[in-house]
Amino acid sequence: QKEVEQDPGPLSVPEGAIVSLNCTYSNSAFQYFMWYRQYSRKGPELLMYTYSSGNKEDGRFTAQVDKSSKYISLFIRDSQPSDSATYLCAMSGGGLDNMLTFGGGTRLMVKP
Amino acid sequence: DSGVTQTPKHLITATGQRVTLRCSPRSGDLSVYWYQQSLDQGLQFLIQYYNGEERAKGNILERFSAQQFPDLHSELNLSSLELGDSALYFCASSPSGGAAETQYFGPGTRLLVL
């Protein structure tokens, strides 16, 4: 079993829909939680960054972390065709290093 | 544009060969990370350097090695290449490599081993 599990999709939604992306993890040492967006043939870019449990909002994006359930979510409101990409969750334990453990990614398609 | 540069963009080579991938971190960043992204394994951490010193090692094969030079650029050397080494290789950088720092990813090098 992988340390971080993520539904690979693809997830297809109409423009304007609310999108929910999720990851589960098994390592309770993870303290920092991130969501990256990756367009085809490009490098991942950071969307959201959360420390420990709680919610964080940035524009149309909301990240939620529930450490008790080992479950994190990313919500996208008013989804746009330009949101079509692969979304990767990532986590780190907060030691001396900054090694990230990634989920497998969910491919999202937003149709006009 | 993240400010991290990687060369070459594409590399096609044969099994058994050796290649070198190069990464220049963002201006001011002292820590460099290497990741491998393949269809079956996803994005996996290989190795981290901070100011020329190895800081953390992940699932890096013995056939692979890396180093960070005094000017802070880094190279990932892949030798005795196998078909399964075909993947996207990403470099990322951050200011000091500590926990909670955002990692900025480069555009990647696409390696195809034939």
PDB file of N, CA and C in Angstrom, chain B residues 13-113:
ATOM      1  N   THR B  13      18.156   8.041 -25.579  1.00  0.00           N
ATOM      2  CA  THR B  13      19.399   7.294 -25.512  1.00  0.00           C
ATOM      3  C   THR B  13      19.102   5.796 -25.540  1.00  0.00           C
ATOM      4  N   ALA B  14      20.144   5.006 -25.483  1.00  0.00           N
ATOM      5  CA  ALA B  14      19.981   3.556 -25.578  1.00  0.00           C
ATOM      6  C   ALA B  14      20.265   2.894 -24.228  1.00  0.00           C
ATOM      7  N   THR B  15      19.778   1.690 -24.081  1.00  0.00           N
ATOM      8  CA  THR B  15      20.046   0.937 -22.851  1.00  0.00           C
ATOM      9  C   THR B  15      21.550   0.770 -22.663  1.00  0.00           C
ATOM     10  N   GLY B  16      21.972   0.824 -21.405  1.00  0.00           N
ATOM     11  CA  GLY B  16      23.386   0.673 -21.083  1.00  0.00           C
ATOM     12  C   GLY B  16      24.176   1.962 -21.100  1.00  0.00           C
ATOM     13  N   GLN B  17      23.582   3.019 -21.631  1.00  0.00           N
ATOM     14  CA  GLN B  17      24.292   4.300 -21.728  1.00  0.00           C
ATOM     15  C   GLN B  17      24.224   5.074 -20.411  1.00  0.00           C
ATOM     16  N   ARG B  18      24.960   6.207 -20.398  1.00  0.00           N
ATOM     17  CA  ARG B  18      24.985   7.106 -19.238  1.00  0.00           C
ATOM     18  C   ARG B  18      24.603   8.496 -19.706  1.00  0.00           C
ATOM     19  N   VAL B  19      23.798   9.177 -18.884  1.00  0.00           N
ATOM     20  CA  VAL B  19      23.405  10.552 -19.212  1.00  0.00           C
ATOM     21  C   VAL B  19      23.542  11.438 -17.983  1.00  0.00           C
ATOM     22  N   THR B  20      23.632  12.733 -18.239  1.00  0.00           N
ATOM     23  CA  THR B  20      23.708  13.718 -17.156  1.00  0.00           C
ATOM     24  C   THR B  20      22.631  14.762 -17.362  1.00  0.00           C
ATOM     25  N   LEU B  21      21.830  14.965 -16.323  1.00  0.00           N
ATOM     26  CA  LEU B  21      20.782  15.985 -16.343  1.00  0.00           C
ATOM     27  C   LEU B  21      21.260  17.145 -15.464  1.00  0.00           C
ATOM     28  N   ARG B  22      20.958  18.353 -15.932  1.00  0.00           N
ATOM     29  CA  ARG B  22      21.458  19.531 -15.224  1.00  0.00           C
ATOM     30  C   ARG B  22      20.311  20.398 -14.718  1.00  0.00           C
ATOM     31  N   CYS B  23      20.546  21.012 -13.555  1.00  0.00           N
ATOM     32  CA  CYS B  23      19.530  21.860 -12.928  1.00  0.00           C
ATOM     33  C   CYS B  23      20.180  23.095 -12.355  1.00  0.00           C
ATOM     34  N   SER B  24      19.578  24.257 -12.621  1.00  0.00           N
ATOM     35  CA  SER B  24      19.993  25.491 -11.963  1.00  0.00           C
ATOM     36  C   SER B  24      18.850  25.978 -11.084  1.00  0.00           C
ATOM     37  N   PRO B  25      19.095  26.130  -9.788  1.00  0.00           N
ATOM     38  CA  PRO B  25      18.005  26.526  -8.879  1.00  0.00           C
ATOM     39  C   PRO B  25      17.640  27.994  -9.052  1.00  0.00           C
ATOM     40  N   ARG B  26      16.556  28.400  -8.409  1.00  0.00           N
ATOM     41  CA  ARG B  26      16.175  29.805  -8.384  1.00  0.00           C
ATOM     42  C   ARG B  26      17.285  30.605  -7.725  1.00  0.00           C
ATOM     43  N   SER B  27      17.408  31.851  -8.127  1.00  0.00           N
ATOM     44  CA  SER B  27      18.412  32.718  -7.551  1.00  0.00           C
ATOM     45  C   SER B  27      18.230  32.800  -6.031  1.00  0.00           C
ATOM     46  N   GLY B  28      19.297  32.511  -5.288  1.00  0.00           N
ATOM     47  CA  GLY B  28      19.230  32.585  -3.831  1.00  0.00           C
ATOM     48  C   GLY B  28      18.882  31.285  -3.134  1.00  0.00           C
ATOM     49  N   ASP B  29      18.356  30.321  -3.867  1.00  0.00           N
ATOM     50  CA  ASP B  29      18.003  29.040  -3.236  1.00  0.00           C
ATOM     51  C   ASP B  29      19.256  28.175  -3.057  1.00  0.00           C
ATOM     52  N   LEU B  30      19.390  27.614  -1.865  1.00  0.00           N
ATOM     53  CA  LEU B  30      20.558  26.798  -1.560  1.00  0.00           C
ATOM     54  C   LEU B  30      20.280  25.296  -1.649  1.00  0.00           C
ATOM     55  N   SER B  31      19.015  24.931  -1.661  1.00  0.00           N
ATOM     56  CA  SER B  31      18.668  23.508  -1.643  1.00  0.00           C
ATOM     57  C   SER B  31      18.058  23.076  -2.966  1.00  0.00           C
ATOM     58  N   VAL B  32      18.473  21.905  -3.419  1.00  0.00           N
ATOM     59  CA  VAL B  32      17.999  21.347  -4.679  1.00  0.00           C
ATOM     60  C   VAL B  32      17.470  19.932  -4.430  1.00  0.00           C
ATOM     61  N   TYR B  33      16.395  19.612  -5.094  1.00  0.00           N
ATOM     62  CA  TYR B  33      15.778  18.296  -4.970  1.00  0.00           C
ATOM     63  C   TYR B  33      15.640  17.686  -6.359  1.00  0.00           C
ATOM     64  N   TRP B  34      15.744  16.372  -6.428  1.00  0.00           N
ATOM     65  CA  TRP B  34      15.481  15.656  -7.678  1.00  0.00           C
ATOM     66  C   TRP B  34      14.324  14.681  -7.467  1.00  0.00           C
ATOM     67  N   TYR B  35      13.427  14.658  -8.451  1.00  0.00           N
ATOM     68  CA  TYR B  35      12.279  13.757  -8.440  1.00  0.00           C
ATOM     69  C   TYR B  35      12.182  13.045  -9.786  1.00  0.00           C
ATOM     70  N   GLN B  36      11.639  11.840  -9.736  1.00  0.00           N
ATOM     71  CA  GLN B  36      11.371  11.077 -10.953  1.00  0.00           C
ATOM     72  C   GLN B  36       9.864  10.882 -11.079  1.00  0.00           C
ATOM     73  N   GLN B  37       9.315  11.131 -12.261  1.00  0.00           N
ATOM     74  CA  GLN B  37       7.886  10.923 -12.475  1.00  0.00           C
ATOM     75  C   GLN B  37       7.683   9.915 -13.595  1.00  0.00           C
ATOM     76  N   SER B  38       7.126   8.780 -13.254  1.00  0.00           N
ATOM     77  CA  SER B  38       6.819   7.760 -14.251  1.00  0.00           C
ATOM     78  C   SER B  38       5.343   7.420 -14.156  1.00  0.00           C
ATOM     79  N   LEU B  39       4.820   6.787 -15.203  1.00  0.00           N
ATOM     80  CA  LEU B  39       3.384   6.484 -15.251  1.00  0.00           C
ATOM     81  C   LEU B  39       2.979   5.540 -14.131  1.00  0.00           C
ATOM     82  N   ASP B  40       3.824   4.561 -13.841  1.00  0.00           N
ATOM     83  CA  ASP B  40       3.415   3.554 -12.855  1.00  0.00           C
ATOM     84  C   ASP B  40       3.755   3.944 -11.424  1.00  0.00           C
ATOM     85  N   GLN B  41       4.794   4.746 -11.215  1.00  0.00           N
ATOM     86  CA  GLN B  41       5.220   5.089  -9.843  1.00  0.00           C
ATOM     87  C   GLN B  41       4.832   6.493  -9.416  1.00  0.00           C
ATOM     88  N   GLY B  42       4.364   7.313 -10.342  1.00  0.00           N
ATOM     89  CA  GLY B  42       4.039   8.683  -9.979  1.00  0.00           C
ATOM     90  C   GLY B  42       5.300   9.498  -9.740  1.00  0.00           C
ATOM     91  N   LEU B  43       5.159  10.568  -8.948  1.00  0.00           N
ATOM     92  CA  LEU B  43       6.267  11.481  -8.684  1.00  0.00           C
ATOM     93  C   LEU B  43       6.971  11.020  -7.402  1.00  0.00           C
ATOM     94  N   GLN B  44       8.249  10.638  -7.539  1.00  0.00           N
ATOM     95  CA  GLN B  44       8.976  10.081  -6.398  1.00  0.00           C
ATOM     96  C   GLN B  44      10.237  10.878  -6.123  1.00  0.00           C
ATOM     97  N   PHE B  45      10.460  11.151  -4.850  1.00  0.00           N
ATOM     98  CA  PHE B  45      11.649  11.862  -4.399  1.00  0.00           C
ATOM     99  C   PHE B  45      12.886  10.990  -4.575  1.00  0.00           C
ATOM    100  N   LEU B  46      13.935  11.579  -5.132  1.00  0.00           N
ATOM    101  CA  LEU B  46      15.190  10.839  -5.300  1.00  0.00           C
ATOM    102  C   LEU B  46      16.233  11.283  -4.280  1.00  0.00           C
ATOM    103  N   ILE B  47      16.551  12.579  -4.270  1.00  0.00           N
ATOM    104  CA  ILE B  47      17.639  13.037  -3.428  1.00  0.00           C
ATOM    105  C   ILE B  47      17.551  14.544  -3.230  1.00  0.00           C
ATOM    106  N   GLN B  48      18.080  15.027  -2.103  1.00  0.00           N
ATOM    107  CA  GLN B  48      18.110  16.460  -1.788  1.00  0.00           C
ATOM    108  C   GLN B  48      19.519  16.888  -1.433  1.00  0.00           C
ATOM    109  N   TYR B  49      19.915  18.050  -1.906  1.00  0.00           N
ATOM    110  CA  TYR B  49      21.187  18.662  -1.548  1.00  0.00           C
ATOM    111  C   TYR B  49      20.932  20.031  -0.939  1.00  0.00           C
ATOM    112  N   TYR B  50      21.806  20.369  -0.001  1.00  0.00           N
ATOM    113  CA  TYR B  50      21.785  21.708   0.569  1.00  0.00           C
ATOM    114  C   TYR B  50      23.207  22.254   0.566  1.00  0.00           C
ATOM    115  N   ASN B  51      23.409  23.315  -0.160  1.00  0.00           N
ATOM    116  CA  ASN B  51      24.700  24.014  -0.191  1.00  0.00           C
ATOM    117  C   ASN B  51      25.864  23.043  -0.435  1.00  0.00           C
ATOM    118  N   GLY B  52      25.663  22.124  -1.357  1.00  0.00           N
ATOM    119  CA  GLY B  52      26.718  21.206  -1.745  1.00  0.00           C
ATOM    120  C   GLY B  52      26.747  19.885  -0.998  1.00  0.00           C
ATOM    121  N   GLU B  53      25.967  19.781   0.075  1.00  0.00           N
ATOM    122  CA  GLU B  53      25.981  18.560   0.884  1.00  0.00           C
ATOM    123  C   GLU B  53      24.684  17.784   0.695  1.00  0.00           C
ATOM    124  N   GLU B  54      24.796  16.467   0.651  1.00  0.00           N
ATOM    125  CA  GLU B  54      23.592  15.637   0.571  1.00  0.00           C
ATOM    126  C   GLU B  54      22.832  15.732   1.887  1.00  0.00           C
ATOM    127  N   ARG B  55      21.504  15.980   1.813  1.00  0.00           N
ATOM    128  CA  ARG B  55      20.716  16.116   3.024  1.00  0.00           C
ATOM    129  C   ARG B  55      19.737  14.964   3.206  1.00  0.00           C
ATOM    130  N   ALA B  56      19.182  14.480   2.145  1.00  0.00           N
ATOM    131  CA  ALA B  56      18.215  13.382   2.268  1.00  0.00           C
ATOM    132  C   ALA B  56      18.240  12.531   1.010  1.00  0.00           C
ATOM    133  N   LYS B  57      17.990  11.262   1.213  1.00  0.00           N
ATOM    134  CA  LYS B  57      17.988  10.322   0.099  1.00  0.00           C
ATOM    135  C   LYS B  57      16.674   9.562   0.095  1.00  0.00           C
ATOM    136  N   GLY B  58      16.093   9.438  -1.091  1.00  0.00           N
ATOM    137  CA  GLY B  58      14.849   8.690  -1.209  1.00  0.00           C
ATOM    138  C   GLY B  58      15.084   7.411  -1.990  1.00  0.00           C
ATOM    139  N   ASN B  59      14.176   7.121  -2.898  1.00  0.00           N
ATOM    140  CA  ASN B  59      14.256   5.876  -3.673  1.00  0.00           C
ATOM    141  C   ASN B  59      15.184   6.010  -4.866  1.00  0.00           C
ATOM    142  N   ILE B  60      16.413   6.346  -4.612  1.00  0.00           N
ATOM    143  CA  ILE B  60      17.372   6.531  -5.700  1.00  0.00           C
ATOM    144  C   ILE B  60      18.181   5.254  -5.898  1.00  0.00           C
ATOM    145  N   LEU B  61      18.214   4.799  -7.144  1.00  0.00           N
ATOM    146  CA  LEU B  61      18.932   3.572  -7.459  1.00  0.00           C
ATOM    147  C   LEU B  61      20.441   3.801  -7.329  1.00  0.00           C
ATOM    148  N   GLU B  62      21.176   2.713  -7.100  1.00  0.00           N
ATOM    149  CA  GLU B  62      22.638   2.826  -6.989  1.00  0.00           C
ATOM    150  C   GLU B  62      23.269   3.258  -8.303  1.00  0.00           C
ATOM    151  N   ARG B  63      22.585   3.001  -9.413  1.00  0.00           N
ATOM    152  CA  ARG B  63      23.081   3.404 -10.739  1.00  0.00           C
ATOM    153  C   ARG B  63      22.952   4.918 -10.945  1.00  0.00           C
ATOM    154  N   PHE B  64      22.227   5.569 -10.047  1.00  0.00           N
ATOM    155  CA  PHE B  64      22.022   7.010 -10.160  1.00  0.00           C
ATOM    156  C   PHE B  64      22.871   7.721  -9.105  1.00  0.00           C
ATOM    157  N   SER B  65      23.394   8.870  -9.452  1.00  0.00           N
ATOM    158  CA  SER B  65      24.125   9.672  -8.486  1.00  0.00           C
ATOM    159  C   SER B  65      23.886  11.141  -8.787  1.00  0.00           C
ATOM    160  N   ALA B  66      24.125  11.967  -7.807  1.00  0.00           N
ATOM    161  CA  ALA B  66      23.909  13.394  -8.001  1.00  0.00           C
ATOM    162  C   ALA B  66      24.960  14.163  -7.237  1.00  0.00           C
ATOM    163  N   GLN B  67      25.107  15.427  -7.588  1.00  0.00           N
ATOM    164  CA  GLN B  67      25.954  16.318  -6.820  1.00  0.00           C
ATOM    165  C   GLN B  67      25.505  17.748  -7.022  1.00  0.00           C
ATOM    166  N   GLN B  68      25.877  18.590  -6.065  1.00  0.00           N
ATOM    167  CA  GLN B  68      25.606  20.015  -6.160  1.00  0.00           C
ATOM    168  C   GLN B  68      26.943  20.738  -6.106  1.00  0.00           C
ATOM    169  N   PHE B  69      27.142  21.616  -7.039  1.00  0.00           N
ATOM    170  CA  PHE B  69      28.426  22.293  -7.217  1.00  0.00           C
ATOM    171  C   PHE B  69      28.470  23.598  -6.425  1.00  0.00           C
ATOM    172  N   PRO B  70      29.685  24.174  -6.277  1.00  0.00           N
ATOM    173  CA  PRO B  70      29.800  25.436  -5.519  1.00  0.00           C
ATOM    174  C   PRO B  70      28.914  26.562  -6.048  1.00  0.00           C
ATOM    175  N   ASP B  71      28.631  26.577  -7.342  1.00  0.00           N
ATOM    176  CA  ASP B  71      27.746  27.631  -7.860  1.00  0.00           C
ATOM    177  C   ASP B  71      26.275  27.259  -7.665  1.00  0.00           C
ATOM    178  N   LEU B  72      26.020  26.156  -6.973  1.00  0.00           N
ATOM    179  CA  LEU B  72      24.706  25.652  -6.552  1.00  0.00           C
ATOM    180  C   LEU B  72      23.926  24.917  -7.638  1.00  0.00           C
ATOM    181  N   HIS B  73      24.444  24.872  -8.855  1.00  0.00           N
ATOM    182  CA  HIS B  73      23.729  24.052  -9.818  1.00  0.00           C
ATOM    183  C   HIS B  73      23.947  22.582  -9.460  1.00  0.00           C
ATOM    184  N   SER B  74      23.071  21.734  -9.951  1.00  0.00           N
ATOM    185  CA  SER B  74      23.139  20.320  -9.597  1.00  0.00           C
ATOM    186  C   SER B  74      23.082  19.466 -10.855  1.00  0.00           C
ATOM    187  N   GLU B  75      23.679  18.314 -10.767  1.00  0.00           N
ATOM    188  CA  GLU B  75      23.615  17.352 -11.858  1.00  0.00           C
ATOM    189  C   GLU B  75      23.171  15.999 -11.327  1.00  0.00           C
ATOM    190  N   LEU B  76      22.328  15.349 -12.117  1.00  0.00           N
ATOM    191  CA  LEU B  76      21.876  13.990 -11.806  1.00  0.00           C
ATOM    192  C   LEU B  76      22.447  13.082 -12.884  1.00  0.00           C
ATOM    193  N   ASN B  77      23.253  12.123 -12.476  1.00  0.00           N
ATOM    194  CA  ASN B  77      23.881  11.195 -13.402  1.00  0.00           C
ATOM    195  C   ASN B  77      23.167   9.851 -13.347  1.00  0.00           C
ATOM    196  N   LEU B  78      22.768   9.374 -14.509  1.00  0.00           N
ATOM    197  CA  LEU B  78      22.070   8.099 -14.623  1.00  0.00           C
ATOM    198  C   LEU B  78      22.939   7.186 -15.488  1.00  0.00           C
ATOM    199  N   SER B  79      23.318   6.025 -14.960  1.00  0.00           N
ATOM    200  CA  SER B  79      24.195   5.142 -15.713  1.00  0.00           C
ATOM    201  C   SER B  79      23.566   3.765 -15.895  1.00  0.00           C
ATOM    202  N   SER B  80      24.170   2.985 -16.794  1.00  0.00           N
ATOM    203  CA  SER B  80      23.669   1.638 -17.120  1.00  0.00           C
ATOM    204  C   SER B  80      22.161   1.670 -17.312  1.00  0.00           C
ATOM    205  N   LEU B  81      21.735   2.593 -18.155  1.00  0.00           N
ATOM    206  CA  LEU B  81      20.303   2.869 -18.302  1.00  0.00           C
ATOM    207  C   LEU B  81      19.518   1.649 -18.754  1.00  0.00           C
ATOM    208  N   GLU B  82      18.317   1.541 -18.192  1.00  0.00           N
ATOM    209  CA  GLU B  82      17.385   0.477 -18.541  1.00  0.00           C
ATOM    210  C   GLU B  82      16.113   1.106 -19.096  1.00  0.00           C
ATOM    211  N   LEU B  83      15.321   0.276 -19.779  1.00  0.00           N
ATOM    212  CA  LEU B  83      14.081   0.780 -20.373  1.00  0.00           C
ATOM    213  C   LEU B  83      13.202   1.436 -19.305  1.00  0.00           C
ATOM    214  N   GLY B  84      13.192   0.845 -18.113  1.00  0.00           N
ATOM    215  CA  GLY B  84      12.355   1.343 -17.029  1.00  0.00           C
ATOM    216  C   GLY B  84      12.782   2.686 -16.467  1.00  0.00           C
ATOM    217  N   ASP B  85      13.940   3.183 -16.884  1.00  0.00           N
ATOM    218  CA  ASP B  85      14.387   4.503 -16.416  1.00  0.00           C
ATOM    219  C   ASP B  85      13.745   5.625 -17.225  1.00  0.00           C
ATOM    220  N   SER B  86      13.045   5.265 -18.281  1.00  0.00           N
ATOM    221  CA  SER B  86      12.337   6.275 -19.079  1.00  0.00           C
ATOM    222  C   SER B  86      11.308   6.963 -18.185  1.00  0.00           C
ATOM    223  N   ALA B  87      11.407   8.259 -18.088  1.00  0.00           N
ATOM    224  CA  ALA B  87      10.545   9.012 -17.167  1.00  0.00           C
ATOM    225  C   ALA B  87      10.814  10.498 -17.357  1.00  0.00           C
ATOM    226  N   LEU B  88      10.025  11.292 -16.624  1.00  0.00           N
ATOM    227  CA  LEU B  88      10.284  12.720 -16.499  1.00  0.00           C
ATOM    228  C   LEU B  88      11.095  12.929 -15.226  1.00  0.00           C
ATOM    229  N   TYR B  89      12.166  13.681 -15.315  1.00  0.00           N
ATOM    230  CA  TYR B  89      12.987  13.970 -14.145  1.00  0.00           C
ATOM    231  C   TYR B  89      12.870  15.458 -13.845  1.00  0.00           C
ATOM    232  N   PHE B  90      12.413  15.737 -12.628  1.00  0.00           N
ATOM    233  CA  PHE B  90      12.232  17.122 -12.210  1.00  0.00           C
ATOM    234  C   PHE B  90      13.253  17.505 -11.154  1.00  0.00           C
ATOM    235  N   CYS B  91      13.660  18.733 -11.252  1.00  0.00           N
ATOM    236  CA  CYS B  91      14.474  19.350 -10.223  1.00  0.00           C
ATOM    237  C   CYS B  91      13.597  20.414  -9.557  1.00  0.00           C
ATOM    238  N   ALA B  92      13.761  20.580  -8.258  1.00  0.00           N
ATOM    239  CA  ALA B  92      13.067  21.634  -7.524  1.00  0.00           C
ATOM    240  C   ALA B  92      14.082  22.334  -6.640  1.00  0.00           C
ATOM    241  N   SER B  93      13.762  23.544  -6.213  1.00  0.00           N
ATOM    242  CA  SER B  93      14.663  24.228  -5.302  1.00  0.00           C
ATOM    243  C   SER B  93      13.872  24.962  -4.228  1.00  0.00           C
ATOM    244  N   SER B  94      14.531  25.240  -3.120  1.00  0.00           N
ATOM    245  CA  SER B  94      13.942  26.033  -2.043  1.00  0.00           C
ATOM    246  C   SER B  94      15.076  26.768  -1.335  1.00  0.00           C
ATOM    247  N   PRO B  95      14.744  27.797  -0.558  1.00  0.00           N
ATOM    248  CA  PRO B  95      15.794  28.639   0.037  1.00  0.00           C
ATOM    249  C   PRO B  95      16.824  27.905   0.885  1.00  0.00           C
ATOM    250  N   SER B  96      16.365  27.125   1.885  1.00  0.00           N
ATOM    251  CA  SER B  96      17.351  26.483   2.748  1.00  0.00           C
ATOM    252  C   SER B  96      17.061  25.008   2.991  1.00  0.00           C
ATOM    253  N   GLY B  97      16.006  24.493   2.357  1.00  0.00           N
ATOM    254  CA  GLY B  97      15.769  23.059   2.426  1.00  0.00           C
ATOM    255  C   GLY B  97      15.094  22.572   3.684  1.00  0.00           C
ATOM    256  N   GLY B  98      14.657  23.492   4.535  1.00  0.00           N
ATOM    257  CA  GLY B  98      14.021  23.061   5.762  1.00  0.00           C
ATOM    258  C   GLY B  98      12.556  22.735   5.575  1.00  0.00           C
ATOM    259  N   ALA B  99      11.985  22.153   6.625  1.00  0.00           N
ATOM    260  CA  ALA B  99      10.574  21.809   6.583  1.00  0.00           C
ATOM    261  C   ALA B  99       9.740  23.070   6.375  1.00  0.00           C
ATOM    262  N   ALA B 100       8.647  22.925   5.752  1.00  0.00           N
ATOM    263  CA  ALA B 100       7.674  23.994   5.516  1.00  0.00           C
ATOM    264  C   ALA B 100       8.065  24.911   4.364  1.00  0.00           C
ATOM    265  N   GLU B 101       9.222  24.715   3.768  1.00  0.00           N
ATOM    266  CA  GLU B 101       9.581  25.567   2.634  1.00  0.00           C
ATOM    267  C   GLU B 101       8.913  25.083   1.356  1.00  0.00           C
ATOM    268  N   THR B 102       8.422  26.025   0.592  1.00  0.00           N
ATOM    269  CA  THR B 102       7.849  25.693  -0.704  1.00  0.00           C
ATOM    270  C   THR B 102       8.944  25.265  -1.659  1.00  0.00           C
ATOM    271  N   GLN B 103       8.687  24.206  -2.391  1.00  0.00           N
ATOM    272  CA  GLN B 103       9.607  23.762  -3.427  1.00  0.00           C
ATOM    273  C   GLN B 103       9.082  24.239  -4.781  1.00  0.00           C
ATOM    274  N   TYR B 104       9.970  24.836  -5.552  1.00  0.00           N
ATOM    275  CA  TYR B 104       9.634  25.333  -6.876  1.00  0.00           C
ATOM    276  C   TYR B 104      10.237  24.390  -7.907  1.00  0.00           C
ATOM    277  N   PHE B 105       9.376  23.876  -8.768  1.00  0.00           N
ATOM    278  CA  PHE B 105       9.791  22.853  -9.719  1.00  0.00           C
ATOM    279  C   PHE B 105      10.187  23.449 -11.062  1.00  0.00           C
ATOM    280  N   GLY B 106      11.191  22.839 -11.662  1.00  0.00           N
ATOM    281  CA  GLY B 106      11.579  23.178 -13.014  1.00  0.00           C
ATOM    282  C   GLY B 106      10.674  22.507 -14.027  1.00  0.00           C
ATOM    283  N   PRO B 107      10.924  22.739 -15.317  1.00  0.00           N
ATOM    284  CA  PRO B 107      10.066  22.186 -16.370  1.00  0.00           C
ATOM    285  C   PRO B 107      10.308  20.704 -16.649  1.00  0.00           C
ATOM    286  N   GLY B 108      11.385  20.156 -16.125  1.00  0.00           N
ATOM    287  CA  GLY B 108      11.634  18.722 -16.277  1.00  0.00           C
ATOM    288  C   GLY B 108      12.493  18.370 -17.479  1.00  0.00           C
ATOM    289  N   THR B 109      13.100  17.199 -17.410  1.00  0.00           N
ATOM    290  CA  THR B 109      13.804  16.591 -18.536  1.00  0.00           C
ATOM    291  C   THR B 109      13.111  15.275 -18.834  1.00  0.00           C
ATOM    292  N   ARG B 110      12.684  15.132 -20.083  1.00  0.00           N
ATOM    293  CA  ARG B 110      11.999  13.891 -20.481  1.00  0.00           C
ATOM    294  C   ARG B 110      13.041  12.944 -21.048  1.00  0.00           C
ATOM    295  N   LEU B 111      13.253  11.820 -20.375  1.00  0.00           N
ATOM    296  CA  LEU B 111      14.239  10.821 -20.789  1.00  0.00           C
ATOM    297  C   LEU B 111      13.540   9.624 -21.402  1.00  0.00           C
ATOM    298  N   LEU B 112      13.988   9.258 -22.583  1.00  0.00           N
ATOM    299  CA  LEU B 112      13.485   8.064 -23.244  1.00  0.00           C
ATOM    300  C   LEU B 112      14.643   7.120 -23.497  1.00  0.00           C
ATOM    301  N   VAL B 113      14.573   5.933 -22.947  1.00  0.00           N
ATOM    302  CA  VAL B 113      15.614   4.923 -23.128  1.00  0.00           C
ATOM    303  C   VAL B 113      15.080   3.861 -24.084  1.00  0.00           C
TER     304      VAL B 113
END
